[in-house]
Coordinates of C-alpha atoms and ligand atoms in Angstrom, one line a residue:
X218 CA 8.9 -3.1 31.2
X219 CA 12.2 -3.0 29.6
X220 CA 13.6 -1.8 26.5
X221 CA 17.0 -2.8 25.8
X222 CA 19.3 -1.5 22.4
X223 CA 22.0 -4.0 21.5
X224 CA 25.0 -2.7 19.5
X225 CA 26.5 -5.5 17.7
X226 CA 29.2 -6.1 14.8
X227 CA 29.1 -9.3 12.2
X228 CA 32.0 -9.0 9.8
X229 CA 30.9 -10.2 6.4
X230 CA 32.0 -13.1 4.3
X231 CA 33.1 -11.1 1.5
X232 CA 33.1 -7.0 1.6
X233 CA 30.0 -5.6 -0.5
X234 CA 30.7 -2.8 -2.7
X235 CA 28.1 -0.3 -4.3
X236 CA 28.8 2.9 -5.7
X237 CA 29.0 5.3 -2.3
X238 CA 31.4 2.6 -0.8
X239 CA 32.4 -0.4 0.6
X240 CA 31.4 -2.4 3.7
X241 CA 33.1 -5.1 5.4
X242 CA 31.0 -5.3 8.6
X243 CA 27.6 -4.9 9.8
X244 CA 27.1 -3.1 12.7
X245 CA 23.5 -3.3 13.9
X246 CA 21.5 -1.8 16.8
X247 CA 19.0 -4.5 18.0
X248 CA 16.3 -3.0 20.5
X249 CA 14.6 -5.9 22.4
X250 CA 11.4 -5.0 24.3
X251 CA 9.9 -7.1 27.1
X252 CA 6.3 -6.4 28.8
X253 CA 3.7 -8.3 30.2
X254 CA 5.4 -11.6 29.0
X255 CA 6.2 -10.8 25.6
X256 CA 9.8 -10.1 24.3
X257 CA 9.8 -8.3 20.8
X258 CA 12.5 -7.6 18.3
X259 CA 13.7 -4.8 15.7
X260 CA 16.6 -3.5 14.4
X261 CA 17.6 -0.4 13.1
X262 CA 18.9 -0.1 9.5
X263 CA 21.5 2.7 10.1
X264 CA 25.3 1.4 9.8
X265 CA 28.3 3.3 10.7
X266 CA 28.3 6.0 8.1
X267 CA 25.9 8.5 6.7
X268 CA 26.3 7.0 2.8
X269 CA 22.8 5.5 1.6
X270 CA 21.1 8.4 3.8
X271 CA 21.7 11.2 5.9
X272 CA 21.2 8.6 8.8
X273 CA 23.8 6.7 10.5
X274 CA 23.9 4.6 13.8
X275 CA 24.9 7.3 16.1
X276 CA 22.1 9.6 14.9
X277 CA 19.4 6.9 15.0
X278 CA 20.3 5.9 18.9
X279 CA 20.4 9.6 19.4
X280 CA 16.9 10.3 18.3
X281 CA 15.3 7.5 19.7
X282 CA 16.7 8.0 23.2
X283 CA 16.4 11.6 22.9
X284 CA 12.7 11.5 21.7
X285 CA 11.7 8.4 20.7
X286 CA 11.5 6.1 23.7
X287 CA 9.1 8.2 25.6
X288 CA 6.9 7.5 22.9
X289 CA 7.0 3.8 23.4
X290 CA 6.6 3.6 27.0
X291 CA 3.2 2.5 27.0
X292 CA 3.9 0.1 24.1
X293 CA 1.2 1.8 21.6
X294 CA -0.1 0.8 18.6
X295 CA 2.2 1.2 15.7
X296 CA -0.4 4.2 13.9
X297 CA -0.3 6.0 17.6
X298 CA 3.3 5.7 18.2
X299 CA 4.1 7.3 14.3
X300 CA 1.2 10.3 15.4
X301 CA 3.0 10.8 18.8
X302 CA 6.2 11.5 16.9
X303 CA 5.0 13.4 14.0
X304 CA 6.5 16.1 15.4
X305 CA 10.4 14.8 14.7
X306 CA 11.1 15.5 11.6
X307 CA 12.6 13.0 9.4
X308 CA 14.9 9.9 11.1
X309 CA 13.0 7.8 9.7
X310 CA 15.1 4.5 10.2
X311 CA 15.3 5.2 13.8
X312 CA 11.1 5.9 13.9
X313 CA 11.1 2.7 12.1
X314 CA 13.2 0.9 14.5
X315 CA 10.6 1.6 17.5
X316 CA 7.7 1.3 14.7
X317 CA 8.9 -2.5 14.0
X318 CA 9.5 -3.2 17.6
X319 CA 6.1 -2.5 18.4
X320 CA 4.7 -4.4 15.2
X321 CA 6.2 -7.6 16.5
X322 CA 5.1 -6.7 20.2
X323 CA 1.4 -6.6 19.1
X324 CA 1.6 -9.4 16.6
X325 CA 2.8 -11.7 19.3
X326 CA 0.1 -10.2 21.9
X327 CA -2.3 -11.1 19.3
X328 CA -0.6 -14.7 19.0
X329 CA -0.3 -14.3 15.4
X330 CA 2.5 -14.1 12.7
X331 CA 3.5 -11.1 11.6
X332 CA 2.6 -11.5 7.9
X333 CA -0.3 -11.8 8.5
X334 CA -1.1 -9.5 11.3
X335 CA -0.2 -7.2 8.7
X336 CA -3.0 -7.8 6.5
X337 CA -3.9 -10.3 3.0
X338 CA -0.5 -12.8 2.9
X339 CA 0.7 -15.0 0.2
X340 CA 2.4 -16.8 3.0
X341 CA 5.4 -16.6 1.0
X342 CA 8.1 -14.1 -1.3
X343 CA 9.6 -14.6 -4.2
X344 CA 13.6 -13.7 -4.3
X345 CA 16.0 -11.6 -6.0
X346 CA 19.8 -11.4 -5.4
X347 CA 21.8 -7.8 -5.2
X348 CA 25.2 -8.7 -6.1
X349 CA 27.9 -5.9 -4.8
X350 CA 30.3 -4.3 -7.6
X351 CA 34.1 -6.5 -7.5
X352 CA 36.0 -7.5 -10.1
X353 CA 33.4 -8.1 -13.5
X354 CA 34.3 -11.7 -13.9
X355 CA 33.9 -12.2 -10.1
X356 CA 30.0 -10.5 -10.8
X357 CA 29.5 -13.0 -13.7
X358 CA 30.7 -15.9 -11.7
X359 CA 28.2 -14.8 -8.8
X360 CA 25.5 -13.9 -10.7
X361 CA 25.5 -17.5 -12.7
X362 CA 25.5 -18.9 -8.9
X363 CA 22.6 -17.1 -8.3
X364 CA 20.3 -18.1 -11.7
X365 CA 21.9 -21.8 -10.9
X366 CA 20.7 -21.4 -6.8
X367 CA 17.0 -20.8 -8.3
X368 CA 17.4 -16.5 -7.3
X369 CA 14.4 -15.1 -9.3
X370 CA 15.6 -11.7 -10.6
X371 CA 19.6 -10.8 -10.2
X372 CA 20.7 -7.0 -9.5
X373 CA 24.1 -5.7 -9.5
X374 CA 25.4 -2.6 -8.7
X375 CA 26.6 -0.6 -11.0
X376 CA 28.8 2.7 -10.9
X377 CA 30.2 5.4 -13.4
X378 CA 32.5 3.9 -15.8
X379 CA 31.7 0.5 -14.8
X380 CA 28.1 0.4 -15.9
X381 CA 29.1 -1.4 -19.4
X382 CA 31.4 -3.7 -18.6
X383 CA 29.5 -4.7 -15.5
X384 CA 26.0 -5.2 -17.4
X385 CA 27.5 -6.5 -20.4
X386 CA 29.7 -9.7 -18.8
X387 CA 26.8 -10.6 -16.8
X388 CA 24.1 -10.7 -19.8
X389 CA 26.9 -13.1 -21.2
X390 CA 27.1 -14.9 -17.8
X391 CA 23.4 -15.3 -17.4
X392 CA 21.9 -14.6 -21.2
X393 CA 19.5 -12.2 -22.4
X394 CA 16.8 -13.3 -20.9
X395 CA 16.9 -13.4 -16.7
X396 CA 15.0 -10.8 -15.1
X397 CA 18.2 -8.6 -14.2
X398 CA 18.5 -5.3 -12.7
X399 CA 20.9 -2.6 -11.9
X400 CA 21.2 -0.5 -9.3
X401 CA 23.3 2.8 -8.9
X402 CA 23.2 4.1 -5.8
X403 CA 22.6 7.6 -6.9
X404 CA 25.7 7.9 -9.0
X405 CA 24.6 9.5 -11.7
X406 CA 22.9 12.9 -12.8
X407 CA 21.0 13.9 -16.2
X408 CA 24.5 14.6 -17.7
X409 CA 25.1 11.2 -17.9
X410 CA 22.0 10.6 -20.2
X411 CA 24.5 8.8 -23.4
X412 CA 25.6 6.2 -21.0
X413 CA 22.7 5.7 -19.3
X414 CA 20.9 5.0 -22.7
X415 CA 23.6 3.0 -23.5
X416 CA 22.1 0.4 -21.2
X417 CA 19.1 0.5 -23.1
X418 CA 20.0 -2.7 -24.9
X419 CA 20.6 -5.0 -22.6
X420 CA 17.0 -5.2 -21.2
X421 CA 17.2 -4.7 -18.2
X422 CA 13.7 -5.2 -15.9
X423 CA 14.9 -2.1 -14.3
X424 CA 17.5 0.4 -13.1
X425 CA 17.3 1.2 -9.6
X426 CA 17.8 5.3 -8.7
X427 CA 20.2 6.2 -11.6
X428 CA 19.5 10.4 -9.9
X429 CA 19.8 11.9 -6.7
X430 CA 18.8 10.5 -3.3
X431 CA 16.5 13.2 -2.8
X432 CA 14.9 13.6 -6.6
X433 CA 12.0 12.9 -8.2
X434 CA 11.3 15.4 -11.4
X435 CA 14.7 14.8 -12.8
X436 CA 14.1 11.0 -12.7
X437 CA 10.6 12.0 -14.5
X438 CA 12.9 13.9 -17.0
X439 CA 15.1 10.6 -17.5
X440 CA 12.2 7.9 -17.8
X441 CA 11.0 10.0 -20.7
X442 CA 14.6 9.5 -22.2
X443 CA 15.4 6.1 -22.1
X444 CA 13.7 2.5 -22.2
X445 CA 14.7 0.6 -19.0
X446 CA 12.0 1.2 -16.1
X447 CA 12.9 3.0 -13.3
X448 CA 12.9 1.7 -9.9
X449 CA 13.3 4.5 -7.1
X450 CA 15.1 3.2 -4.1
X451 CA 16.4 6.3 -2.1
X452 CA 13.6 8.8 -3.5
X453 CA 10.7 7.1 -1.8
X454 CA 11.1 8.1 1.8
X455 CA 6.8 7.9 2.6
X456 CA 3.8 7.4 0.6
X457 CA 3.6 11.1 0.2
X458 CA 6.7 11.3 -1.7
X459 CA 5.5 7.8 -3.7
X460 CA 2.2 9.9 -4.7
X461 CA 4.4 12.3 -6.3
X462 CA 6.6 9.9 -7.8
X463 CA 3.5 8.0 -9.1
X464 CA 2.3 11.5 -10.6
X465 CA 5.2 12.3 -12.2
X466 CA 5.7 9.1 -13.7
X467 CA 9.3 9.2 -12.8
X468 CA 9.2 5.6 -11.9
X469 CA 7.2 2.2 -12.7
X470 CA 8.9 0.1 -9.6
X471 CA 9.4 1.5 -5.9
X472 CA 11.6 -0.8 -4.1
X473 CA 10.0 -0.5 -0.2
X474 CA 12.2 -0.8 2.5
X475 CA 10.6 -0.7 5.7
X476 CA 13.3 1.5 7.1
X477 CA 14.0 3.9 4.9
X478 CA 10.2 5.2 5.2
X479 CA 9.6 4.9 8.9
X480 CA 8.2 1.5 9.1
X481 CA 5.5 -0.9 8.2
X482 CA 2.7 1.3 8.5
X483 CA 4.4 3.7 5.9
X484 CA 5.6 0.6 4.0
X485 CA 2.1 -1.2 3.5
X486 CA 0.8 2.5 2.3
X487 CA 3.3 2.7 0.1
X488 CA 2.5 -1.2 -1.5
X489 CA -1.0 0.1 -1.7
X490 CA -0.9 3.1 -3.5
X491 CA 1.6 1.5 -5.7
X492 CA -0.9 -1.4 -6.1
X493 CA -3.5 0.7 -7.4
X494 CA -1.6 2.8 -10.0
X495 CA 0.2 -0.3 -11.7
X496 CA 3.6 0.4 -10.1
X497 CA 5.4 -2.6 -9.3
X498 CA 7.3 -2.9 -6.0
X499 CA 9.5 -5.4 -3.9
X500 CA 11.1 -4.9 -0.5
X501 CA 14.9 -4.5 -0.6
X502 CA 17.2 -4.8 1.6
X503 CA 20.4 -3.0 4.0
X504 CA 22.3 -6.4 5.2
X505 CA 20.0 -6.7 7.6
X506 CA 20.7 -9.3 10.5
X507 CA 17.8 -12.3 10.5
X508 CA 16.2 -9.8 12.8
X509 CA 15.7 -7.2 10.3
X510 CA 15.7 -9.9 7.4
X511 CA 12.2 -11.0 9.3
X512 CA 10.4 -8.0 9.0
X513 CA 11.1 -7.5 5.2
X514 CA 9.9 -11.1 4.6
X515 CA 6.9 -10.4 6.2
X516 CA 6.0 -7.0 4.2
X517 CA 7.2 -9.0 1.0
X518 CA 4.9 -11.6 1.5
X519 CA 1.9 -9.1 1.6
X520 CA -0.4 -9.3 -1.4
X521 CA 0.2 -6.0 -2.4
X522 CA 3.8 -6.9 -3.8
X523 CA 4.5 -8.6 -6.6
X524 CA 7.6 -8.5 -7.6
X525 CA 10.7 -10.5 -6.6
X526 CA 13.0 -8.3 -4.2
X527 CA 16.4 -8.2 -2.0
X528 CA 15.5 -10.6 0.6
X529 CA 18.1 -13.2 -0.1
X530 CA 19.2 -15.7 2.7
X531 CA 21.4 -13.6 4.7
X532 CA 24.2 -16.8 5.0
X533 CA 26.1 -14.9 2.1
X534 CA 26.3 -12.0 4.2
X535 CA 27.4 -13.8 7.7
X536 CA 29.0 -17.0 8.5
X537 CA 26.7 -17.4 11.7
X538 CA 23.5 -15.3 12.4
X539 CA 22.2 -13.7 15.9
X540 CA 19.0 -15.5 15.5
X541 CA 18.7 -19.3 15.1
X542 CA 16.2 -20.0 12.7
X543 CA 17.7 -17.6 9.6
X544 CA 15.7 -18.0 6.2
X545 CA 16.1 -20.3 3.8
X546 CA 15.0 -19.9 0.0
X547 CA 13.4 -23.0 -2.1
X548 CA 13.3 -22.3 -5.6
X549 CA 13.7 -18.9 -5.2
X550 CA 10.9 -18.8 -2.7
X551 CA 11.1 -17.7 1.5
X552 CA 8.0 -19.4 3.3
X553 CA 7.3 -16.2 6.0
X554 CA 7.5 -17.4 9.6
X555 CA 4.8 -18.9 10.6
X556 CA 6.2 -18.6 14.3
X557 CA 4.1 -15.5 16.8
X558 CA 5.3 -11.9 15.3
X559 CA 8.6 -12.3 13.3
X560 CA 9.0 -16.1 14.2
X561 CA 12.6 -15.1 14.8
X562 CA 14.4 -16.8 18.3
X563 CA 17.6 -14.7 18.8
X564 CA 20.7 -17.2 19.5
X565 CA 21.6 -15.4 23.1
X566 CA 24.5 -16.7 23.3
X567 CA 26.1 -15.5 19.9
X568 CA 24.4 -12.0 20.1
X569 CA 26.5 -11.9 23.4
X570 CA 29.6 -12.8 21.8
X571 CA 29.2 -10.1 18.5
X572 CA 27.8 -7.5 21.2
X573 CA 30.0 -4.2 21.3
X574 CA 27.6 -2.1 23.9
X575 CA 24.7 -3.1 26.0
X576 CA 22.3 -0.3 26.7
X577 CA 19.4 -0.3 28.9
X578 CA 16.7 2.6 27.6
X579 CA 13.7 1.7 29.6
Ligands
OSB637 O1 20.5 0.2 -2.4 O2 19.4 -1.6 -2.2 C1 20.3 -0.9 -1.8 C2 22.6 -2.6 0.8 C3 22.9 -1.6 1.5 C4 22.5 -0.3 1.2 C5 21.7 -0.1 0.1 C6 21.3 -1.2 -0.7 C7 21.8 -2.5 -0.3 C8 21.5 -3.7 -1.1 C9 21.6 -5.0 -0.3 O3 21.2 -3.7 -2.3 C10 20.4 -5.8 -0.4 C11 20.4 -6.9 0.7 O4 20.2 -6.5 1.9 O5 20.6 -8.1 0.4
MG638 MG1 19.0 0.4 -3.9

């Protein structure tokens, strides 16, 4: 057995802004397991700084050398490994990273596809386009691109002081009726409830976590106080938290990254429970690689979603991916991989070249 965590960088084509800061490279951790024959994939969603969440790359390898990889040693079951580690609180994109890797480990033992090792598929995802914050003609100009490439629902970040202008030349870009949706990155408290009713009239399908990464009752507070949905993003770190999210009526989307809440076990809970209170979700997105990109296509695909998400190609991220069969969106549409587990084969010879650190954990 071997368990190997590759630390690579991918500049991107054109920086992406959001309202805690801009990127202009990926940096991913991509752990690569082989046993018995079978070589799986994950990657870990943590980037160089602590900005979305308290997590960044350096804390993510630490925890999962430090107490994570002992837990995998005998490759478990994805439900066993997350019990065997219920005693590390939080980290949950570096639980998730060792959850996934497992998830694609058993799919291929089973010699089936991940979507639908993970229970009732549509095969398929429908897909949405999160446009970073630039210059507001540069937003319109990308956003038209988008409706025009066949993108099903357009989101664009938004910020204080920018929301208006943003929201406003976009509607005029795309018209008044395209599902469109903003997202604020947690930039905004219940101080700012004039301007955040302001958006009212644009109809938006949704704003994406207007409050604190960590809130839930002021969000309740604000969804009483203005018309556009609320989608929680940064709130919704396990199904726990959704149930109380869901009871409080503080939101009536949850977008489900498979990361931020410590996998697919948690995610497929979460898509559940959602399902059966009438709260709408989609799976987002954190620039992943077409590693990463894999695994959300497979949890968007699930039957218990149903609404278009962040799972655009990733070639308007990267010029070149590390794997050599990235996505590719029909009509707004991703077919999942119909390949064993993710489907994904890594291009060796480019992860080698983008590679930073090689480091050998089992
Ligand atoms: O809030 O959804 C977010 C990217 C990095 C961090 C947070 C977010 C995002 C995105 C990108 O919106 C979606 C994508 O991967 O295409
Ligand atoms: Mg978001």
């Amino acid at each position: 057995m071997e368990l190997i965590c590759h630390k690579v960088a991918l500049p991107l084509i054109v920086p992406f802004s959001t309202s805690f800061g801009t990127q202009t490279e990926r940096d991913a951790m991509i752990f690569e397991l082989k046993k018995d024959g079978i070589t799986a994939y994950s990657e870990a969603v943590t980037d160089y700084g602590p900005h979305y969440s308290y997590e960044d790359n350096d804390t993510a390898f630490h925890i999962i050398r430090k107490y994570l990889v002992a837990a995998i040693f005998n490759v478990p079951k994805p439900e066993e490994f997350l019990k065997s580690v219920k005693h590390v609180k939080g980290h949950n994109m570096a639980k998730a990273a060792m959850e996934m890797l497992l998830w694609d480990f058993w799919a291929k033992d089973a010699g089936q596809p991940l979507h639908k090792y993970l229970g009732p598929s549509k095969g398929k995802a429908e897909v949405g386009i999160s446009i970073g914050i630039d210059d507001t003609d540069v937003m319109k100009e990308r956003a038209q691109e988008a409706v025009n490439r066949g993108f099903k629902r357009v989101k664009v970040k938004i910020k204080k002081g920018m929301e208006e202008s943003i929201v406003n030349i976009v509607r005029e870009g795309i018209g008044n009726k395209f599902p469109l949706s903003v997202d604020a990155n947690t930039d905004y408290t219940l101080d700012d409830i004039e301007v955040l009713r302001s958006l009212d009239k644009y109809s938006l399908a949704y704003i994406e976590q207007p409050l604190d990464h960590d809130d839930i009752i002021d969000h309740a507070e604000l969804a009483r106080l203005i018309k556009t949905p609320i989608c929680l993003d940064e709130s919704i770190i396990s199904e726990y938290r959704a149930s109380k999210a869901i009871k409080m009526e503080a939101c009536k989307y949850i977008n489900i990254k498979p990361g931020r809440v410590s996998g697919l076990t948690e995610s497929m809970k979460i898509a559940q429970l959602a399902r059966e209170n009438n709260i709408h979700t989609w799976v987002g997105g954190m620039l992943e690689t077409g590693v990463g990109r894999a695994f959300n296509v497979a949890l968007a695909s699930s039957k218990f979603i149903d609404s278009p998400g962040d799972t655009s190609p990733n070639d308007r991220y990267f010029s070149r991916d590390i794997v050599k069969n990235p996505f590719k969106m029909m009509d707004g549409v991703i077919d999942a991989n119909d390949g064993p587990g993710i489907g994904i084969q890594i291009d060796t010879q480019y992860l080698k070249k983008v590679e930073k650190e090689r480091i050998k954990l089992l």
